[in-house]
Tab-separated table of C-alpha atoms in Angstrom:
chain	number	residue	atom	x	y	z
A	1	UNK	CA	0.000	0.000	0.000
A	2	UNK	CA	1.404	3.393	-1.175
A	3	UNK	CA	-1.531	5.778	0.358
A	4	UNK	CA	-4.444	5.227	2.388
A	5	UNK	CA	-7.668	5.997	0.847
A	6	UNK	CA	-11.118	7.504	1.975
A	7	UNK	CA	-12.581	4.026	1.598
A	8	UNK	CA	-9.608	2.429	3.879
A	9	UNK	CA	-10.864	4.879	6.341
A	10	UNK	CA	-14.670	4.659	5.832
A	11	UNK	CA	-14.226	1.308	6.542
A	12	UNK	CA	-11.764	2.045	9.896
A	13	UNK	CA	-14.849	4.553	10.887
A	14	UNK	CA	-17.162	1.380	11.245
A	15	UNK	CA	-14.338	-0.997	12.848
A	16	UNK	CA	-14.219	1.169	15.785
A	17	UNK	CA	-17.520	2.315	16.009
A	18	UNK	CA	-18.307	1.923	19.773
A	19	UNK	CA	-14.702	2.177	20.460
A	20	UNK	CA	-13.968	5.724	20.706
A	21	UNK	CA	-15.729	9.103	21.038
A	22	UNK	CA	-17.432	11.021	18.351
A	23	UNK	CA	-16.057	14.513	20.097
A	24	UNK	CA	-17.757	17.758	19.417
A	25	UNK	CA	-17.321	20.868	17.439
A	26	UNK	CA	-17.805	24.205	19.021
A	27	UNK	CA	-17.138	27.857	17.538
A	28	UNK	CA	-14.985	30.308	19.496
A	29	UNK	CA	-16.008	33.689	19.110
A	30	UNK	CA	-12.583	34.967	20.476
A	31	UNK	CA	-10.619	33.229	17.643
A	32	UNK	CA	-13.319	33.816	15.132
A	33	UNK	CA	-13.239	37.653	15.847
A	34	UNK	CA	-9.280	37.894	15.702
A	35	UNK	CA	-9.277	35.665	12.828
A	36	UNK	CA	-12.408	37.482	10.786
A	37	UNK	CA	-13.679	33.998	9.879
A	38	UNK	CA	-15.665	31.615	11.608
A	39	UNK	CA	-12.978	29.314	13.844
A	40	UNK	CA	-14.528	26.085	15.067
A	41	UNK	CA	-12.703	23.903	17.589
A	42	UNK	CA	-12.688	20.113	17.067
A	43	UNK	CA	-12.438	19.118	21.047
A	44	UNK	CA	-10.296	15.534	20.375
A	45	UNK	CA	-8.670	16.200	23.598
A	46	UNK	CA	-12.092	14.815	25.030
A	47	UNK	CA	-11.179	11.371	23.471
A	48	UNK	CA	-11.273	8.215	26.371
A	49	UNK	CA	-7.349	8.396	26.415
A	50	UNK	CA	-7.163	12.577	26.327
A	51	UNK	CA	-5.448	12.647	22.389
A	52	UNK	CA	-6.832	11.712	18.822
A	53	UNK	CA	-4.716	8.612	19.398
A	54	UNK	CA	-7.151	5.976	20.322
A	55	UNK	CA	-8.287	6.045	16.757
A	56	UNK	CA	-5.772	4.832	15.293
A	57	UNK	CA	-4.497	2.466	17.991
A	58	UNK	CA	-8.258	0.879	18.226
A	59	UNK	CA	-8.457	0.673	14.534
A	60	UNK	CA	-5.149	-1.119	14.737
A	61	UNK	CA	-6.125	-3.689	17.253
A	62	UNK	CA	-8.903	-4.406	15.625
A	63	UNK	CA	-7.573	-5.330	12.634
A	64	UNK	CA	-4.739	-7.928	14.101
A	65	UNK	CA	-6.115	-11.433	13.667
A	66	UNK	CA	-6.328	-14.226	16.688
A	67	UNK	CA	-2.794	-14.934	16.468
A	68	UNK	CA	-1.234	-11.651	16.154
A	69	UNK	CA	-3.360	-10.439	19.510
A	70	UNK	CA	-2.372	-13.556	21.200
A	71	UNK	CA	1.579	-12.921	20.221
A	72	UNK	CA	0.594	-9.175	21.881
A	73	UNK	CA	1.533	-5.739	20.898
A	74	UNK	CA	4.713	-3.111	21.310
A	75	UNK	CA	5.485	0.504	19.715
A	76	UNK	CA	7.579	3.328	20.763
A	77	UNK	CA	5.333	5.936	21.498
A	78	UNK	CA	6.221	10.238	23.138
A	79	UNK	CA	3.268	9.309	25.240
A	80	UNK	CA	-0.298	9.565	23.871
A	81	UNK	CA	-0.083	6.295	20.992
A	82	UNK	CA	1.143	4.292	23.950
A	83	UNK	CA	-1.569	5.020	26.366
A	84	UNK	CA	-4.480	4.875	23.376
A	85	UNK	CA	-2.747	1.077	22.923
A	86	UNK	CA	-2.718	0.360	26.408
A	87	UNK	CA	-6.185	0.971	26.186
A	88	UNK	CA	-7.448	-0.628	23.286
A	89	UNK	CA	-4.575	-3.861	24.069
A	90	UNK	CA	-6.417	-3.734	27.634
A	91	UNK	CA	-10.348	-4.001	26.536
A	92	UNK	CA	-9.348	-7.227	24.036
A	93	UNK	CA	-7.231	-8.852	26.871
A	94	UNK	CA	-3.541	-8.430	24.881
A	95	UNK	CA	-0.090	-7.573	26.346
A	96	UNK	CA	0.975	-4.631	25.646
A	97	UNK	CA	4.427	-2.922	25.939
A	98	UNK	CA	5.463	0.579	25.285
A	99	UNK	CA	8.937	2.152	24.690
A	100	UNK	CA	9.863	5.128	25.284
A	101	UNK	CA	12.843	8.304	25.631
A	102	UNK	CA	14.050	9.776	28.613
A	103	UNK	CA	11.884	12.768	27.135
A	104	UNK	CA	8.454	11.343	27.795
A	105	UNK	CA	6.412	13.502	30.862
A	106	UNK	CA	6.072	10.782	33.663
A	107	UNK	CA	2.177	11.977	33.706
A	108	UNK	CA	2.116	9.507	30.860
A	109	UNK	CA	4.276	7.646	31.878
A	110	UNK	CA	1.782	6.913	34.859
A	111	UNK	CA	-1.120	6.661	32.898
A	112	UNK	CA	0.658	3.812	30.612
A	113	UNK	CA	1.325	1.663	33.264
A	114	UNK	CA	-2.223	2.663	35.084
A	115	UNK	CA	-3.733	0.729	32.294
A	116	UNK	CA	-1.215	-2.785	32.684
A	117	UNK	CA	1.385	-2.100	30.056
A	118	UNK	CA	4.305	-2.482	30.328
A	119	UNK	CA	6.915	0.545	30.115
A	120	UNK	CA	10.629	0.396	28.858
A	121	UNK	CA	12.407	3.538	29.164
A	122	UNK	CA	15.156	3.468	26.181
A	123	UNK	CA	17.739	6.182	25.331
A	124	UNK	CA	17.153	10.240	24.717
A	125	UNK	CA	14.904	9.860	21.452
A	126	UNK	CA	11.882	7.707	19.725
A	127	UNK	CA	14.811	6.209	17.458
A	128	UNK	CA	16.458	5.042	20.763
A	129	UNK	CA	12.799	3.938	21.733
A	130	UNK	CA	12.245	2.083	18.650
A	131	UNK	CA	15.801	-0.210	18.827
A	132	UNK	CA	13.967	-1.610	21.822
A	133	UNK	CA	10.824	-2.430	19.623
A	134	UNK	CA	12.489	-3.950	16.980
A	135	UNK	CA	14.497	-6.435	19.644
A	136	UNK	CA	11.088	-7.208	21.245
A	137	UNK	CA	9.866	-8.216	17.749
A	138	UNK	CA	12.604	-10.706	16.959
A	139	UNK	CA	13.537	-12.424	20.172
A	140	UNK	CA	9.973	-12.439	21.493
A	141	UNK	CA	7.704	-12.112	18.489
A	142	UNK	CA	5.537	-9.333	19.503
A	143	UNK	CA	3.432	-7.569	17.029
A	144	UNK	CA	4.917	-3.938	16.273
A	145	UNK	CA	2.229	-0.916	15.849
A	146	UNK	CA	4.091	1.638	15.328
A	147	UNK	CA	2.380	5.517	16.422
A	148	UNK	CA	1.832	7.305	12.668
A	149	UNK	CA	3.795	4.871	9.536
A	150	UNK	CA	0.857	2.034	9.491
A	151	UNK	CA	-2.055	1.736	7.364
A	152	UNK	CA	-4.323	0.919	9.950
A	153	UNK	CA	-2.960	3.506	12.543
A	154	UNK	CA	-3.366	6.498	9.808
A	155	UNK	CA	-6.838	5.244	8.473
A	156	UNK	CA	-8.107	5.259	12.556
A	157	UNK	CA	-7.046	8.922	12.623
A	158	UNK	CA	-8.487	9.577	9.541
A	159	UNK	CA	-11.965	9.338	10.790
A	160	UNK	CA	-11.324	12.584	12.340
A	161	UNK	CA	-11.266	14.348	8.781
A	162	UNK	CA	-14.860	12.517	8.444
A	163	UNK	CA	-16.378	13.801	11.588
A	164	UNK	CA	-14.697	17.646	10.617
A	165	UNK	CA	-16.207	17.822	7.588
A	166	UNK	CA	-19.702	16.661	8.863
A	167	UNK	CA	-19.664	18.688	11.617
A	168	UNK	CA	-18.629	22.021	9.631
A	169	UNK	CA	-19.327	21.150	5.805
A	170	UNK	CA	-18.258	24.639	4.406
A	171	UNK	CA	-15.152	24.850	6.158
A	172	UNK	CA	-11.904	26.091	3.943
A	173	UNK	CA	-9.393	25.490	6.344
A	174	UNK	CA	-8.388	22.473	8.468
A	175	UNK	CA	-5.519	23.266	10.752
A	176	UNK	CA	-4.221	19.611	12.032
A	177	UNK	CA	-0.782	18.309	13.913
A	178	UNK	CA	2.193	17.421	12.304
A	179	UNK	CA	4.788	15.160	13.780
A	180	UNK	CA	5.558	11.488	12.515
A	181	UNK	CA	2.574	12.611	9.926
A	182	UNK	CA	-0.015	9.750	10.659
A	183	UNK	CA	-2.350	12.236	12.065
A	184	UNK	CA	-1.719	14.625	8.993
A	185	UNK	CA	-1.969	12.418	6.735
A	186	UNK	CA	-5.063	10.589	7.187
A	187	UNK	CA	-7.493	13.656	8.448
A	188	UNK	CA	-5.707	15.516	4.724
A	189	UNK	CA	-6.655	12.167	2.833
A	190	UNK	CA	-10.558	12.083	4.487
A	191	UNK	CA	-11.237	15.655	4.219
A	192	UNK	CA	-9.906	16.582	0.770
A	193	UNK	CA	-11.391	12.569	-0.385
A	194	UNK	CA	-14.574	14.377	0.832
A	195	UNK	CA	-14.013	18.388	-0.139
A	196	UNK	CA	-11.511	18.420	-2.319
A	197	UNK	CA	-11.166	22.428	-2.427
A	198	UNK	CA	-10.888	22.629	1.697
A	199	UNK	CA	-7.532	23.282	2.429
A	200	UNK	CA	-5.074	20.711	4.919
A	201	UNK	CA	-2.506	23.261	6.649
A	202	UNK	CA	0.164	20.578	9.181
A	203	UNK	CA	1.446	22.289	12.203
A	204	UNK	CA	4.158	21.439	14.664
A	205	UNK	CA	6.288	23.281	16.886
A	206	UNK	CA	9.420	24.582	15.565
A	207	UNK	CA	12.428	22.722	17.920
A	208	UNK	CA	12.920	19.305	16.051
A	209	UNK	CA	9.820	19.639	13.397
A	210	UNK	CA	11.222	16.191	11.413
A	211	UNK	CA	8.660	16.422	9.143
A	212	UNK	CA	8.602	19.519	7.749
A	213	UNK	CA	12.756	18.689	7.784
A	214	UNK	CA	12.180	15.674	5.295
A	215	UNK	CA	9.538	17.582	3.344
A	216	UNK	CA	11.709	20.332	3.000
A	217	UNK	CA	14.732	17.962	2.002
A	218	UNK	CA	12.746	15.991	-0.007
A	219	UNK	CA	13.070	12.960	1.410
A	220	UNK	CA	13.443	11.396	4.968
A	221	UNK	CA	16.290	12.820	7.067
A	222	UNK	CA	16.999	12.251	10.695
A	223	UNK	CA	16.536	15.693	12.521
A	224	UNK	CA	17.725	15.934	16.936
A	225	UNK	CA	14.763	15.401	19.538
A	226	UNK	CA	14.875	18.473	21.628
A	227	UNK	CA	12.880	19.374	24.921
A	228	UNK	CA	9.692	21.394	24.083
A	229	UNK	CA	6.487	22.130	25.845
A	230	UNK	CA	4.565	20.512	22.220
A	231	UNK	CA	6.920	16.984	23.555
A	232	UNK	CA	4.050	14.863	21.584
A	233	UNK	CA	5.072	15.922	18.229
A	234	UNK	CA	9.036	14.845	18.848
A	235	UNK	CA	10.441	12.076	17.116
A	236	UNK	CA	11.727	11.481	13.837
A	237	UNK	CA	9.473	10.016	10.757
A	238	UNK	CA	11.785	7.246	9.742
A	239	UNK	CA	14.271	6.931	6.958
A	240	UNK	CA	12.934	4.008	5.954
A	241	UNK	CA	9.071	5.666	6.087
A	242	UNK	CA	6.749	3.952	3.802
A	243	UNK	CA	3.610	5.986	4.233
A	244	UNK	CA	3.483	9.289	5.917
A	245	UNK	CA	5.842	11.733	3.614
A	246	UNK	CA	4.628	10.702	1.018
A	247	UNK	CA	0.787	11.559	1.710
A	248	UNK	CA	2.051	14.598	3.813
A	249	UNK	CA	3.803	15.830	0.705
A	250	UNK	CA	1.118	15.048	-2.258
A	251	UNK	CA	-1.808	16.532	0.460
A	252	UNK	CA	-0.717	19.110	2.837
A	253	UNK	CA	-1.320	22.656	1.344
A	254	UNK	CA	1.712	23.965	3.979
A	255	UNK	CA	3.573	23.669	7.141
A	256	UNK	CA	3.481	26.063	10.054
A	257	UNK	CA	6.244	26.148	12.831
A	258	UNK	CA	5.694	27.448	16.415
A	259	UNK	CA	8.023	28.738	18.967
A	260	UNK	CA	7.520	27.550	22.749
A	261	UNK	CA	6.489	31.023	23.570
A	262	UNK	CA	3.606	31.042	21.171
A	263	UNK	CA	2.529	27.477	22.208
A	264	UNK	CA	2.387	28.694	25.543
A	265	UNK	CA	0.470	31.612	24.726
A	266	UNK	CA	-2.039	29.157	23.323
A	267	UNK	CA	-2.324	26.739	25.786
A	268	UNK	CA	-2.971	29.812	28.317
A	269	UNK	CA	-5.757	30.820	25.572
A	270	UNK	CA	-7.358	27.507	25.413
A	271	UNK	CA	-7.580	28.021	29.570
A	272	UNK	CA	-8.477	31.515	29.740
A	273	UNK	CA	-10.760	31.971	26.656
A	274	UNK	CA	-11.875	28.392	25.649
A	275	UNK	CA	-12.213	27.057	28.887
A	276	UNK	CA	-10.272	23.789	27.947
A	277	UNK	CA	-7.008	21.956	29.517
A	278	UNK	CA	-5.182	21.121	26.253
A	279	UNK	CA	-1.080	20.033	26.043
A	280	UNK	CA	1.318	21.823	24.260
A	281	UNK	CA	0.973	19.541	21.114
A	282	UNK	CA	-2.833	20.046	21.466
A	283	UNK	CA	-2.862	24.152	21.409
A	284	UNK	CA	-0.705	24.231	18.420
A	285	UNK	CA	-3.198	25.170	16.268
A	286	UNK	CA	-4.498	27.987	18.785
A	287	UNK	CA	-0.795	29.233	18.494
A	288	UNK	CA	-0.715	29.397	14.657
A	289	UNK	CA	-3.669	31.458	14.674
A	290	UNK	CA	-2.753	33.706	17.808
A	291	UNK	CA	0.879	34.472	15.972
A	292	UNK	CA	-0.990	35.653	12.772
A	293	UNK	CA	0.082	32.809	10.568
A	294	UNK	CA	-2.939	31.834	9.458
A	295	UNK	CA	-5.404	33.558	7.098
A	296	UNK	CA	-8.452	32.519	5.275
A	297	UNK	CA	-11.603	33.779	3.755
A	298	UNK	CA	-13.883	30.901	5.056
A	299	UNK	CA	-14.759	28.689	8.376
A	300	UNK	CA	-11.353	27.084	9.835
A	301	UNK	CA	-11.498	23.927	11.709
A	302	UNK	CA	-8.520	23.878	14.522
A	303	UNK	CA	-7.903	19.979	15.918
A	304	UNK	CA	-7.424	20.365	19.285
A	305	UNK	CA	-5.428	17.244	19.582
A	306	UNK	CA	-4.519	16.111	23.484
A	307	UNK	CA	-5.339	16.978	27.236
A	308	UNK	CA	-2.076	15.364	28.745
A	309	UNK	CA	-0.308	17.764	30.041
A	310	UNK	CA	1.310	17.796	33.493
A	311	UNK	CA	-0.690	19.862	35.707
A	312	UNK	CA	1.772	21.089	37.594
A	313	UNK	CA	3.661	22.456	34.219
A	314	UNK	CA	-0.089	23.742	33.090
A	315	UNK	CA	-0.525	25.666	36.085
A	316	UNK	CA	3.174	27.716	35.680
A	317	UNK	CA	2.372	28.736	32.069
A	318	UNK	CA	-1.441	29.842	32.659
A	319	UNK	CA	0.116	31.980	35.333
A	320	UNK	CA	2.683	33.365	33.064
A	321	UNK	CA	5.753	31.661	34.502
A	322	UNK	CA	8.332	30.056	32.090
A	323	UNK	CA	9.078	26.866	32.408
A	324	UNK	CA	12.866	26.046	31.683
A	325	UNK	CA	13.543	23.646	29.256
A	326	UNK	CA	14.729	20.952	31.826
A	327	UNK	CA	11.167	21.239	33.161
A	328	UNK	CA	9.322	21.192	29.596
A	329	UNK	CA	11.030	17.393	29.054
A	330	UNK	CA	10.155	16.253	32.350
């Protein structure tokens, strides 16, 4: 398979129907008025597992036949894709284990092993991370699901283009994460499958953006995992990446970068104006329209992508304190 289609992800929508949330759509008049457009918030951070991931990772699981669950499941994961497995692994009985860098937040950390998994801590990066995975798969025959390159795991998140586009059918603009592209890739292939003329703009934070990297080499290059408050969108896409650049490339319309002060600035908006807990990762979107980076004559759709943040760390930026870099990879 060289993309994933609207009917691979039709057909993921009504695998994991019952499985996941259809979350809500709401309109923020403080964005909308800065903006001049109609902004509607997609509230994904309301998902079971707090991020977009369980899509994917349910779709996934569901898709493994009797053997492959009963061999059990392993991924490196910056936090969210290993919780959503945990989860799904959890309701259909299946082991589970999740590797990760020194750089995940112990919050999810916590949650991970909350729901039985089990954690391996591996190296200062998601490559590190995934040398553990692929020793797991050949000495003890696991079943690897990795968190974005995977047909299954990019058709899952795909069904959030679907419920975008049904919830706000004239919308122009779809503002959506970007890291290992999975994401990306799948809500660009649903909504432009379904309105071709609505424009897919990726965003990720600026510090270690390996996507945009390899897009703007023009093909998959290895790019250093830094410390940053968006820590879910670190991690490199793979040189050996099958899936993901390539749909990134044929369907995103652009890239936007963020500094760490403008994602905090958005996660403090999302508290004080939106009335919603969202992590650094999930407020990107906020921050791309809050730095003036985005324009557009017609109703934009901003993803708001995860809820698991540390508390403690939420609490310092919504009171305007800056959290040192040492704290932001905590």
């Amino acid at each position: 398979m060289t993309q994933v289609t609207l009917e691979h992800i039709c057909a993921a929508r009504e695998r994991i129907a019952g499985k996941v949330e259809r979350t809500p759509t709401v309109l923020s008049p403080s964005l909308s008025e800065q903006l001049g457009a109609q902004v509607h918030l997609k509230l994904e951070h309301r998902q079971t597992t707090g991020s977009f991931k369980l899509r994917g990772a349910s779709n996934a699981v569901a898709s493994l036949s009797a053997d492959e669950k009963a061999r059990g499941v392993v991924a490196a994961s910056t936090g969210n894709h290993g919780r959503a497995l945990a989860h799904a692994a959890k309701l259909e009985g299946m082991r589970a284990v999740i590797c990760m860098s020194r750089l995940v937040p112990g919050n999810k950390l916590d949650e991970i092993r909350r729901l039985g998994a089990e954690v391996r801590i591996v190296g200062n990066s998601q490559d590190d991370a995934q040398q553990e995975v692929d020793r797991l798969v050949a000495q003890e025959g696991l079943v690897m699901l990795p968190p974005f390159d995977h047909p299954s795991i990019i058709a899952g998140q795909g069904t959030l283009g679907l419920e975008m586009i049904e919830q706000v059918p004239d919308a122009a603009l779809v503002l959506v994460q970007l890291s290992g592209g999975g994401l990306a890739s799948g809500v660009a292939a649903a909504v432009k499958g379904v309105s071709p003329r609505t424009k897919v703009i990726g965003v990720s934070m600026a510090r270690g953006a390996a996507m945009k990297a390899s897009l703007d080499a023009g093909h998959p290059v290895l790019v250093e995992e830094l410390p940053t408050l968006a820590d879910s969108l670190g991690g490199g896409i793979g040189l050996d990446n099958r899936l993901t650049f390539a749909m990134c490339r044929d369907l995103l319309d652009d890239v936007i970068l963020l500094g760490e002060d403008e994602i905090a600035a958005a996660i403090r908006h999302a508290y004080a104006q939106e009335r919603e807990i969202v992590e650094g990762a999930g407020a990107v979107g906020i921050a791309a329209l809050l730095a003036g980076k985005v324009r557009s004559d017609g109703p934009v759709i901003v993803l708001l992508s995860g809820r698991n943040i540390d508390m403690d760390l939420h609490r310092k930026i919504v009171c305007g304190e800056a959290p040192s870099l040492k704290e932001r990879a905590a």
